[in-house]
Coordinates of C-alpha atoms and ligand atoms in Angstrom, one line a residue:
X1 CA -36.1 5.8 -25.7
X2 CA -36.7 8.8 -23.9
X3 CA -34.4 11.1 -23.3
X4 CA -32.0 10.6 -20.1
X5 CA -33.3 7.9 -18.3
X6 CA -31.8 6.7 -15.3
X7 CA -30.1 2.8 -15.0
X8 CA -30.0 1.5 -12.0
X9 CA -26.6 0.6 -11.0
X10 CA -26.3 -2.7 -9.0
X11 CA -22.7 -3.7 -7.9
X12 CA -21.9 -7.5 -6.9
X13 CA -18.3 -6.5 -6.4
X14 CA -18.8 -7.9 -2.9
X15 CA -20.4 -11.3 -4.3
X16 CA -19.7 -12.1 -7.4
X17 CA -16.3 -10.1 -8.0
X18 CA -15.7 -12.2 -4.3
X19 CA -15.6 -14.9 -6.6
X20 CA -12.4 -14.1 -8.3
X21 CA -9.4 -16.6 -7.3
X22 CA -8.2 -16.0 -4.4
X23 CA -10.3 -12.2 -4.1
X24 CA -11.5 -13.3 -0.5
X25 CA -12.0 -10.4 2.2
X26 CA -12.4 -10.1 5.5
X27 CA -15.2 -8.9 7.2
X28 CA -14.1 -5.5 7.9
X29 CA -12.3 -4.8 4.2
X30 CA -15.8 -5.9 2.5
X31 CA -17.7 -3.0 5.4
X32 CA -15.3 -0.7 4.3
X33 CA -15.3 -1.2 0.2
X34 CA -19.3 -1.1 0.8
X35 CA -19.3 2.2 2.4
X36 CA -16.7 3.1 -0.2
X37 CA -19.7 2.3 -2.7
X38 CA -22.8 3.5 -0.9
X39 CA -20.4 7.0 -1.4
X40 CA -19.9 6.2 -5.1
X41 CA -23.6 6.3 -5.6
X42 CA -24.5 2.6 -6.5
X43 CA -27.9 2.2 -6.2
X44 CA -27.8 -1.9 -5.1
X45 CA -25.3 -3.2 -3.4
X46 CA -25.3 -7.2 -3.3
X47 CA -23.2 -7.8 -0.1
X48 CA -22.8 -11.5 -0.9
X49 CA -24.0 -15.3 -0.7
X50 CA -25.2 -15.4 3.3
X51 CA -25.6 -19.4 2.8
X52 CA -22.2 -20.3 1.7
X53 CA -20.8 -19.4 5.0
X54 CA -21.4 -17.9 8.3
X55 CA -18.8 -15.7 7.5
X56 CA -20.3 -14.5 4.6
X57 CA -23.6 -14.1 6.4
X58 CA -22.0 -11.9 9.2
X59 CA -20.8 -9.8 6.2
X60 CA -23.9 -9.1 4.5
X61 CA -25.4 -8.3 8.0
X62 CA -22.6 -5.9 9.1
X63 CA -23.2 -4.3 5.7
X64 CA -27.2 -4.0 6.0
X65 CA -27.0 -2.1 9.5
X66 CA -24.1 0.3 8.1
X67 CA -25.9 1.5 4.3
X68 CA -28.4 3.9 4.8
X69 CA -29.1 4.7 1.4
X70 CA -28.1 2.2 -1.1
X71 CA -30.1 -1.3 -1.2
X72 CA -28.7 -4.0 0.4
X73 CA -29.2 -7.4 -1.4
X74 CA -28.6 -11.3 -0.7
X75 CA -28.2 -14.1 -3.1
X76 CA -29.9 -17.1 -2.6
X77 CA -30.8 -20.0 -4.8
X78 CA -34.3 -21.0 -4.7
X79 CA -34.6 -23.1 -1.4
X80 CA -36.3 -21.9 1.9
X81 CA -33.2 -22.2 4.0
X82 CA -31.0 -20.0 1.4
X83 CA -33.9 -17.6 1.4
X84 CA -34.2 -17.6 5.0
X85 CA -30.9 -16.7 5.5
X86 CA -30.4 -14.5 2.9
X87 CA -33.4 -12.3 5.0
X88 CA -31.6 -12.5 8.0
X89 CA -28.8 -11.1 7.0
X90 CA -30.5 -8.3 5.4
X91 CA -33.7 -7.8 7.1
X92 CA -32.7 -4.9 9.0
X93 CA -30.9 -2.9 6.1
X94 CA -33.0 1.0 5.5
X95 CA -33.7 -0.9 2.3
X96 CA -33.1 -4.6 1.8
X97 CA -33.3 -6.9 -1.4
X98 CA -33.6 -10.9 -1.8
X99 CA -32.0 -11.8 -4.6
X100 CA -33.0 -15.5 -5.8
X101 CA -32.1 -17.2 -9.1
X102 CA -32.1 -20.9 -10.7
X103 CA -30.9 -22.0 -14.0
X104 CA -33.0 -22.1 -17.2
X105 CA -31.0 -23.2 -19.6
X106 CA -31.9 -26.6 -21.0
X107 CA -27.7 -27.8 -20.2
X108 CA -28.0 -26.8 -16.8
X109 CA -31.5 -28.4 -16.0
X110 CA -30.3 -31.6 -17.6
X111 CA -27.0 -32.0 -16.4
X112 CA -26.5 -29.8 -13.1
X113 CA -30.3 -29.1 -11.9
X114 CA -31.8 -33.1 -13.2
X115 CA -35.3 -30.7 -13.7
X116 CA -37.7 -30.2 -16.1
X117 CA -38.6 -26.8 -17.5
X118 CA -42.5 -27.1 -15.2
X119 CA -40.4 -28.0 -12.1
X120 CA -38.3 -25.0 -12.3
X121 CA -40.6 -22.4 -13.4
X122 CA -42.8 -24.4 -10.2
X123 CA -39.6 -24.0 -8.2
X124 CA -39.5 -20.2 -8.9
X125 CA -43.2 -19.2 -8.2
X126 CA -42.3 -20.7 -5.4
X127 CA -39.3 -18.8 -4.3
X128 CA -40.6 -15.7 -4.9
X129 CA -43.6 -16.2 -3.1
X130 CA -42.3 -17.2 0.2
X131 CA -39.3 -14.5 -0.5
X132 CA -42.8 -12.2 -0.6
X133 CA -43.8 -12.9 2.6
X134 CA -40.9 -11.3 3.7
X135 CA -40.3 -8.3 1.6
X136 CA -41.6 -6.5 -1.1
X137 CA -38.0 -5.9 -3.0
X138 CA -37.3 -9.0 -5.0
X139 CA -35.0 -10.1 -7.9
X140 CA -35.1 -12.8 -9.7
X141 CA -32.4 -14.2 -11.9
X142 CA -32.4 -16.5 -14.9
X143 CA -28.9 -18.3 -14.4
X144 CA -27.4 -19.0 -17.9
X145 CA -30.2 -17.2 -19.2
X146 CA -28.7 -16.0 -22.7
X147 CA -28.3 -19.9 -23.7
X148 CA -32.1 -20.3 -22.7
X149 CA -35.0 -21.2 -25.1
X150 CA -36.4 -17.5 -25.3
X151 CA -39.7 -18.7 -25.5
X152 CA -39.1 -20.4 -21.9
X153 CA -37.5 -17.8 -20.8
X154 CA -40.4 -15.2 -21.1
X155 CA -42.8 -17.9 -19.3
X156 CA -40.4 -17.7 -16.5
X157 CA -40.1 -14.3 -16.0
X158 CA -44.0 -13.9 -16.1
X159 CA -44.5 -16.0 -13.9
X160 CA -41.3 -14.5 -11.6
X161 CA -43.0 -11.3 -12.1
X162 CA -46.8 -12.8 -10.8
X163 CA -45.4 -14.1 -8.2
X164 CA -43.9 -10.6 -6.9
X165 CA -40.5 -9.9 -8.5
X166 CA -39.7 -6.5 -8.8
X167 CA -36.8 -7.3 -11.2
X168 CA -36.1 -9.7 -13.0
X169 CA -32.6 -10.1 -14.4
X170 CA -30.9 -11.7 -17.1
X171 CA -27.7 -13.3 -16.8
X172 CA -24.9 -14.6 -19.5
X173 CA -23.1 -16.6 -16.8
X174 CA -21.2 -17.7 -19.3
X175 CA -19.9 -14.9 -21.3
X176 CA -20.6 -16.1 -24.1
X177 CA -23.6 -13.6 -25.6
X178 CA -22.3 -11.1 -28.6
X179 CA -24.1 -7.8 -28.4
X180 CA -26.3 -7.5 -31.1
X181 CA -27.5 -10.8 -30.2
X182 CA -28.3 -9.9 -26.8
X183 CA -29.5 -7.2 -27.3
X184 CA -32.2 -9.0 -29.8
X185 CA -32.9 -10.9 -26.8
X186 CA -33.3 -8.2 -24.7
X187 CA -36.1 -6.7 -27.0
X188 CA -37.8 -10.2 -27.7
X189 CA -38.1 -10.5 -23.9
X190 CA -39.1 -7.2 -23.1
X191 CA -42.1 -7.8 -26.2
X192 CA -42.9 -11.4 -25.5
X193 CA -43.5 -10.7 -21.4
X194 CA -47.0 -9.5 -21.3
X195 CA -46.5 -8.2 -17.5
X196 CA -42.5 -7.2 -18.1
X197 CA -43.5 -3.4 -17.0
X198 CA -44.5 -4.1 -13.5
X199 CA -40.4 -4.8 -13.1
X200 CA -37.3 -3.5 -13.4
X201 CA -35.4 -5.6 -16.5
X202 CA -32.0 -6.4 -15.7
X203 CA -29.0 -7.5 -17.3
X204 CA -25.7 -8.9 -15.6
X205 CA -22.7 -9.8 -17.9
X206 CA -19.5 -12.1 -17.6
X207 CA -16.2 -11.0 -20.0
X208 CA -15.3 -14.8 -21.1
X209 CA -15.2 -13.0 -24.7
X210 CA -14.3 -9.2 -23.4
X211 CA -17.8 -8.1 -24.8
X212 CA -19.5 -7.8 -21.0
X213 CA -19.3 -4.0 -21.5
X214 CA -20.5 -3.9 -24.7
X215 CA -23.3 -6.9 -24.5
X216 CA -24.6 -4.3 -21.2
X217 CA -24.7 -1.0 -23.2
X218 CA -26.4 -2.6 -25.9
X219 CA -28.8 -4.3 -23.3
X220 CA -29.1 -1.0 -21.9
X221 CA -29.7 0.8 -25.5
X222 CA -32.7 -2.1 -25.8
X223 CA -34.6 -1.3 -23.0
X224 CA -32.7 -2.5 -20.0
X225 CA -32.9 -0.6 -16.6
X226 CA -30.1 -2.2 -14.3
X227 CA -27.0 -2.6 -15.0
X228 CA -25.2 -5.6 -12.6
X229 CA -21.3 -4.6 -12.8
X230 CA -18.4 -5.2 -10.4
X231 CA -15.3 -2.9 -10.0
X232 CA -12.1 -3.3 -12.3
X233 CA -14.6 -6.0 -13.9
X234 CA -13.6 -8.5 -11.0
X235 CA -15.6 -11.8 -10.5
X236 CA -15.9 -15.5 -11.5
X237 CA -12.6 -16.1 -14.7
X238 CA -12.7 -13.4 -16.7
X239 CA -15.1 -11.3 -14.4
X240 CA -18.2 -9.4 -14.8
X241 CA -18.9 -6.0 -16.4
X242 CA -17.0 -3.4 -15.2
X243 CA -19.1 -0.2 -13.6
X244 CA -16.2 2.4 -14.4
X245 CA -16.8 1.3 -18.2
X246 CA -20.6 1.2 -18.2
X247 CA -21.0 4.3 -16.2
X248 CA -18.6 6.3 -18.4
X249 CA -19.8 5.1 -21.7
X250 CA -23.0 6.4 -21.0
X251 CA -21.5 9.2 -19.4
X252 CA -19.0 10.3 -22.4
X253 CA -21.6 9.2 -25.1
X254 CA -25.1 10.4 -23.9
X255 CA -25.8 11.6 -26.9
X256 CA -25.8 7.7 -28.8
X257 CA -26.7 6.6 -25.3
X258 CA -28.9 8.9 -23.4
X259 CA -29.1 7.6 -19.8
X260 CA -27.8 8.4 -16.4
X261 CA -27.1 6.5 -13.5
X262 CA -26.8 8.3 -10.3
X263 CA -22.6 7.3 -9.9
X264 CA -20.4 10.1 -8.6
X265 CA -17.8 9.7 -11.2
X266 CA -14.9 11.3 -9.2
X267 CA -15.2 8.2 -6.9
X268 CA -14.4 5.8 -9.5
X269 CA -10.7 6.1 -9.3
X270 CA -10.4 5.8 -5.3
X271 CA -13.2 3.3 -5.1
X272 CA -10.9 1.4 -7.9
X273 CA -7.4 1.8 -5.6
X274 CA -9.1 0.1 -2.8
X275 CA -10.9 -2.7 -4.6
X276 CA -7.4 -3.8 -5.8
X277 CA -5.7 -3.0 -2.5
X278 CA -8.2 -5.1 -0.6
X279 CA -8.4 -8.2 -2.9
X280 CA -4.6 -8.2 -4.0
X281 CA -6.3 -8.0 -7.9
X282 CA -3.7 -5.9 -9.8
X283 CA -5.4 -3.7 -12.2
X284 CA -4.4 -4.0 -15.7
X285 CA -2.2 -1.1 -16.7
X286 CA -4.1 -0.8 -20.1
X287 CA -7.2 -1.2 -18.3
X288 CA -10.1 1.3 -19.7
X289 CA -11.0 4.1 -17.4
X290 CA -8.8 2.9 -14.1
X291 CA -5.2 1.8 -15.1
X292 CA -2.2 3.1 -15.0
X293 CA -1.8 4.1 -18.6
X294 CA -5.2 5.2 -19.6
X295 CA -4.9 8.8 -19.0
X296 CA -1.1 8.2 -19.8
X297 CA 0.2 10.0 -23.0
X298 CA 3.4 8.3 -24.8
X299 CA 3.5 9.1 -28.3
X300 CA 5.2 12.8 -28.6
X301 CA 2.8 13.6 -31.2
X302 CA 0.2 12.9 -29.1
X303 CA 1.6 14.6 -25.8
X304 CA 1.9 17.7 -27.9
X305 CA -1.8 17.8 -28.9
X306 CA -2.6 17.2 -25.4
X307 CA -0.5 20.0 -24.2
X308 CA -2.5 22.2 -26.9
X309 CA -5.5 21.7 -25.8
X310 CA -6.4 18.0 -23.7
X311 CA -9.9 17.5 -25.7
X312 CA -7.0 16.0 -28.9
X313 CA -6.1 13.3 -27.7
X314 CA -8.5 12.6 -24.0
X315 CA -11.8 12.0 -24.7
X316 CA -12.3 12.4 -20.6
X317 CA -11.2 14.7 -18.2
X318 CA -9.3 12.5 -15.6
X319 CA -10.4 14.7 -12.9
X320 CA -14.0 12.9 -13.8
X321 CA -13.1 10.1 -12.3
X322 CA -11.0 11.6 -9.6
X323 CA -7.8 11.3 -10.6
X324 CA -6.3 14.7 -9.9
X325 CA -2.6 16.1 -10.4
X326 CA -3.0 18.7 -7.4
X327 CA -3.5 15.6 -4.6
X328 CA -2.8 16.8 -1.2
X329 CA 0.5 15.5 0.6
X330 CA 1.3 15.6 3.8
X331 CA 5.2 15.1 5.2
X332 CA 6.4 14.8 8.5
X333 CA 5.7 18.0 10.0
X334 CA 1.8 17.3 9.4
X335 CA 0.2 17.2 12.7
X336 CA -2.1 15.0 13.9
X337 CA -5.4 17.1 13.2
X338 CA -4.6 17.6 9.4
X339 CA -3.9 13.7 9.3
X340 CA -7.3 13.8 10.9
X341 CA -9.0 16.2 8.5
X342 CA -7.1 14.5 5.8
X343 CA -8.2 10.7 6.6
X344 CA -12.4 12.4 7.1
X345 CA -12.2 14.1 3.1
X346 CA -11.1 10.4 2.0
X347 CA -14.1 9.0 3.8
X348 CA -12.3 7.4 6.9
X349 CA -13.9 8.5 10.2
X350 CA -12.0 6.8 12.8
X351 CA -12.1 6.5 16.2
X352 CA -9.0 7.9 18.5
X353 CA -7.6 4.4 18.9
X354 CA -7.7 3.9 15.2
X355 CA -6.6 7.8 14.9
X356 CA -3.8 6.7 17.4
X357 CA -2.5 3.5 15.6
X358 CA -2.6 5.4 12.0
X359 CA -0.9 8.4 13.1
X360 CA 2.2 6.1 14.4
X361 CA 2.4 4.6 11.2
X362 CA 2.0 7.4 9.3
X363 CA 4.9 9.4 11.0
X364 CA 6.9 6.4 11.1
X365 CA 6.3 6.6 6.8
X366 CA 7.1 10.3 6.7
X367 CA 10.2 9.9 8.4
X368 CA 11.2 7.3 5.4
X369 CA 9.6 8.9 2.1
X370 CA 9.5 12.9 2.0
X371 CA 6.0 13.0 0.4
X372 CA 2.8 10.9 1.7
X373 CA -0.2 10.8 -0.9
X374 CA -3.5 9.1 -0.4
X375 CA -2.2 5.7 -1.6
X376 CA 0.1 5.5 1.3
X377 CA -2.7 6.2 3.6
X378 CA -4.8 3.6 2.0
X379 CA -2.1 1.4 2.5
X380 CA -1.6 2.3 6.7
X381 CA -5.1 1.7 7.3
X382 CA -5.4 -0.5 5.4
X383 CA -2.6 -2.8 6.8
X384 CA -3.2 -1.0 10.4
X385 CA -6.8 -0.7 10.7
X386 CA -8.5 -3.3 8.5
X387 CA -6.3 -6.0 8.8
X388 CA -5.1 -5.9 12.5
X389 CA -7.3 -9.3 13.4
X390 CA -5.5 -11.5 11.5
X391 CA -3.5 -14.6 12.6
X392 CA -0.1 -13.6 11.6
X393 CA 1.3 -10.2 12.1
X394 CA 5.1 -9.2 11.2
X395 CA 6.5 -7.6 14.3
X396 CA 10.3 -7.6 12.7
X397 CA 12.0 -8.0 9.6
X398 CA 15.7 -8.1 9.4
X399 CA 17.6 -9.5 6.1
X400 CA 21.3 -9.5 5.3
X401 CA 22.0 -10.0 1.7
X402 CA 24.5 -8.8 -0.8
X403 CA 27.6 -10.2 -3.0
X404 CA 29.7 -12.1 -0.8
X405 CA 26.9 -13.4 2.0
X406 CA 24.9 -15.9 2.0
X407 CA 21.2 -14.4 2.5
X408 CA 20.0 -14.7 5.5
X409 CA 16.2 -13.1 7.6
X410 CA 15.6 -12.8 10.9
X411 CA 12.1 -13.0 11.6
X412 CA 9.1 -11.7 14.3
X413 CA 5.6 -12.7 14.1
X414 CA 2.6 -12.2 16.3
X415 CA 0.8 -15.6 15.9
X416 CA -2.8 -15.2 17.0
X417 CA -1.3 -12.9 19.5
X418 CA 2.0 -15.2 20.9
X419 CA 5.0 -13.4 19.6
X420 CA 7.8 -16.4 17.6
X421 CA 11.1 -15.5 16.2
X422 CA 13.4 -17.7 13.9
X423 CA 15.8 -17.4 11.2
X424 CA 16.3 -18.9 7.9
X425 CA 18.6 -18.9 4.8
X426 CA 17.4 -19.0 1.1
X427 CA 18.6 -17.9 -2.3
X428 CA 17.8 -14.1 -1.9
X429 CA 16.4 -12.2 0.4
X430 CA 13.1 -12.4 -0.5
X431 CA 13.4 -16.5 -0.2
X432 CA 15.2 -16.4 3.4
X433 CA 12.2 -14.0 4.5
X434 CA 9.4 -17.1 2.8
X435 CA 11.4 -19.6 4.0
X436 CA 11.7 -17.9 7.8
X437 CA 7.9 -16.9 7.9
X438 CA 6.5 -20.4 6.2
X439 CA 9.0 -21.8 9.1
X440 CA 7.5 -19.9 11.8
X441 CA 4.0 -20.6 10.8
X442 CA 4.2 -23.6 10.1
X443 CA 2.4 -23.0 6.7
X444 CA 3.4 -24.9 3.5
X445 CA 2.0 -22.8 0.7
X446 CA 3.0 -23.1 -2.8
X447 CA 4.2 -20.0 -4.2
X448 CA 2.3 -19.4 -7.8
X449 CA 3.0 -16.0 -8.1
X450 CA 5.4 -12.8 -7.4
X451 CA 5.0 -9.4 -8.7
X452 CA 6.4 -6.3 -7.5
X453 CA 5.4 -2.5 -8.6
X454 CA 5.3 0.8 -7.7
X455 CA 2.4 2.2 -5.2
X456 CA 3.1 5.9 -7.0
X457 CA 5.8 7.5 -8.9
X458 CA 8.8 8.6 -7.7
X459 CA 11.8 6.6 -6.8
X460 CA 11.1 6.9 -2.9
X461 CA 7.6 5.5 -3.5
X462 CA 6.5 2.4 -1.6
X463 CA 7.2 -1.0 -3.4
X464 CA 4.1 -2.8 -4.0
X465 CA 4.2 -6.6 -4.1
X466 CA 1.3 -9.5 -4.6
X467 CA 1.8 -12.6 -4.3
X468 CA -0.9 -16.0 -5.5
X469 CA -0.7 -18.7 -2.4
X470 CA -1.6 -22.3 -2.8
X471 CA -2.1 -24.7 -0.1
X472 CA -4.5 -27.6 -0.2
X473 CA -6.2 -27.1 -3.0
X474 CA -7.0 -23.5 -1.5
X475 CA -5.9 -20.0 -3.6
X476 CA -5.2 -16.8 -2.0
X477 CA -3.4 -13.9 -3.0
X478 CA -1.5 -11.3 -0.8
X479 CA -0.7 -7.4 -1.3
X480 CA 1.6 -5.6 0.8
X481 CA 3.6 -2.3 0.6
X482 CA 6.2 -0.6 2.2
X483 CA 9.3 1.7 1.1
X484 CA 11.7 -1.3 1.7
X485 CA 10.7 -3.9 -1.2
X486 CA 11.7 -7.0 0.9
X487 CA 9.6 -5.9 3.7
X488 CA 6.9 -5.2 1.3
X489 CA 7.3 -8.9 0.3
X490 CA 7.0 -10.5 3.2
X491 CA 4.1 -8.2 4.3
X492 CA 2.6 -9.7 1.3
X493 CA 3.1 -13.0 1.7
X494 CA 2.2 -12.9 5.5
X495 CA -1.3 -11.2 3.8
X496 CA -1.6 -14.2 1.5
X497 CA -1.3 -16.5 4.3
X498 CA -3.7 -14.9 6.6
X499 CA -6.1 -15.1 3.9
X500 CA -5.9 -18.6 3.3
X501 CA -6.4 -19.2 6.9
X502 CA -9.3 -17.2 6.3
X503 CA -10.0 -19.8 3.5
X504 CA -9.6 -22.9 5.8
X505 CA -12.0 -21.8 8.0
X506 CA -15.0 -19.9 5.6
X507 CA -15.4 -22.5 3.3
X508 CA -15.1 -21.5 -0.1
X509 CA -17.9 -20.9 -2.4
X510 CA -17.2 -23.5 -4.4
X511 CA -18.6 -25.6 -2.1
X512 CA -22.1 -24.5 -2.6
X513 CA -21.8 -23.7 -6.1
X514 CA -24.1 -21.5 -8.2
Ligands
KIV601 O1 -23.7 -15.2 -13.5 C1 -24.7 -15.5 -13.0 O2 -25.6 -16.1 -13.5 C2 -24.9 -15.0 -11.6 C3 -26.3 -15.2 -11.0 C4 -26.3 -15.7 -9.7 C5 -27.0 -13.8 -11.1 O3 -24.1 -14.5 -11.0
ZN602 ZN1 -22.4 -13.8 -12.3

């Protein structure tokens, strides 16, 4: 391998990590994670499905016209009409992709597909060509490729790559590769595909077994040249490959791996906070590279190396990937232009309206906790900018509770923009407020799950609560924050709710499964 070569880094946070339960975003929270990742450096960004929804199609087209650097790519099985609309939501990106894939495994043409092996390689040329009519940048995936005949699998990708992919990628939907045999795979490909250097080979991992980051690198170490990862590893069960893990393995170990990608590494963290603040997925404390605890030091012997010199026990700087101790704060005497300036070095350029409506909310935060830190202003726009056209908005929260009364909420929503009060009782606090809101709306979601953290350190720091929604069969979760933890709960729940409307009315993916 020569020395340093560059893997192209292609994130499907937006499409496959979409896929999580219950991850679903709006249309402006997946604009703003993309531009979030055009600034963390990825080179492809797969904006989503456009033919499972028309929501998902308005997406990927919002996202084309924003990008200006980063490719913009649509999934789309093999079929004209998926193609078709998987061009129209990207045709006018600076630098659009199609991304088209059918299963090759002998289980899936048998049981899901009812093809032969001929009909789907047919069924491919075919794809590919028409998808060549209308750009040049192509991908083509092998769907459950690493439980393919390997044989088979080489005709298909030559016959992908005749037809006018420019990559061709190769999946283990399943999770279920181990590295050294994937990475055999990798080579036998790579030597058995007489035109394989006229594309780009591509690898794109699930974590059924946890080995998606280390199936990649080892993919990578045999000759692969894209990487397809998500953020915190989201996506379909146990997600795909991480990026933060890929990209800082081969940053921290160029010398067994010696690559590069073209990731700005002091993004990762940020990009990481809003991923989980926009989809509600709580990162794993012990989660490698991004969570709470993996720069954290608890054994004294090893905090006292550390002191010493950090290279004992860290094997990273966390400044790498942007996780500083020396974060600016701003408090309440912070005027409006250094909330401005502030809001521009995190990447938010916002208009004077949006200016306007975070500035309320940040003063009205400042007043409450002496110190406000980038989290907290992640949280106001994201609550005050990204999520403002939603169908249920909490107006007013007010909840007696204690020893000797019986718990009680008051409650104000805006509902699609008609303002409805009621109150309710429950067992605590946090049930009167459910109870109230579900009341109010008119909702009758099953509550799966509660959690409630901290949004930073410090006791004054905003509470931090998820919840998992059911209703109907559908699966949504909710995040909200806010000094007051019961407030924070219902914000959460209100955000769980909004997103399963969202749900009832964007038909799930599921529906046009993969
Ligand atoms: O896991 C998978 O096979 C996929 C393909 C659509 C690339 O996500
Ligand atoms: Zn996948």
């Amino acid at each position: 391998m020569s020395s340093q070569e560059r893997v192209i880094i292609f994130d499907t946070t937006l499409r496959d990590g979409e896929q999580s339960p219950g991850a679903s975003m709006n249309t402006g929270e997946k604009l703003r994670l993309a531009i979030q990742l055009e600034k963390l450096g990825v080179d492809v960004l797969e904006a989503g499905f456009p033919a499972a929804s028309a929501g998902d199609l308005e997406a990927v087209s919002n996202i084309a016209g924003k990008l200006q650097r980063t490719e913009v790519a649509g999934l789309a099985r093999t079929s004209k009409e998926d193609i078709d609309q998987a061009w129209q939501a990207v045709q006018h990106a600076a630098k659009p992709r199609i991304h088209t894939f059918i299963a090759t495994s002998d289980i899936h043409l048998k049981y899901k597909l009812k093809m032969s092996r001929e009909a789907v390689i047919d069924k491919a040329i075919e794809a590919v060509k028409y998808a060549k009519t209308l750009t040049d940048n192509i991908e083509f995936s092998a769907e459950d490729g690493s439980r393919s005949d390997r044989d088979y699998l080489c005709k298909v990708f030559e016959a992908a790559i005749a037809a006018g992919a420019t990559t061709v990628n190769l999946p283990d939907t399943v999770g279920y590769a181990v590295p050294e045999e994937f990475g055999d795979l990798v080579k036998y490909i790579m030597a058995h595909t007489p035109n394989i250097g006229k594309a780009v080979f591509s690898v794109h991992c699930h974590n059924d077994l946890g080995l998606a980051t280390a199936n990649t690198l080892t993919a990578v170490q045999a000759g692969a040249r894209q990487a397809e990862v998500t953020i915190n590893g989201i996506g379909e069960r146990a997600g795909n490959t991480s990026l933060e893990e890929v990209v800082m393995a081969m940053h921290t170990r160029r010398n067994f791996i010696p690559t590069s990608t073209n990731i700005r590494t002091e993004y990762i963290h940020p990009t990481s906070r809003l991923v989980s603040m926009i989809t509600g997925i709580i990162v794993q404390p012990n989660k490698a590279i991004v969570g709470a605890n993996a720069f954290a030091h608890e054994a004294g012997i090893h905090q006292d190396g550390v002191l010493k010199n950090p290279m004992t026990y860290e094997i990273m700087k966390p400044e790498t990937i942007g996780l500083s101790a020396n974060r600016l704060v701003l408090g309440k005497h912070s005027g409006r232009h250094a909330l401005r300036e502030h809001l521009k070095e995190m990447d938010y350029d916002l208009s004077d309206e949006e200016l306007n409506v975070v500035f309320k909310r940040f003063k009205d935060l400042a007043d409450r906790k002496k110190h406000v830190v980038d989290e907290d202003l992640e949280v106001i726009i994201t609550e005050g900018i990204l999520r403002t056209a939603e169908v249920f908005q909490l107006e007013y929260l007010h909840v007696t509770c204690g020893t000797t009364v019986l718990p009680m909420a008051s409650v104000q929503l805006s509902i699609n923009g008609r303002t409805v009060r009621g109150a309710g009782y429950g067992n605590g606090p946090v049930d009167s407020a459910f109870n109230t809101i579900a009341k109010l709306t008119g909702t009758q979601s099953e509550l799966l799950r509660f959690t409630v953290g901290a949004l930073t350190g410090g006791t004054d720091a905003q509470g931090e609560v998820t919840v998992r929604l059911r209703e109907n069969g559908l699966v949504a979760l909710g995040k909200g924050a806010d000094p007051d933890i019961i407030t924070a709960s219902a914000k959460a729940y209100i955000n769980g709710l909004n997103r399963l409307e969202y749900l009832k009315t964007n038909p799930a993916r599921e529906a046009v499964a993969v």
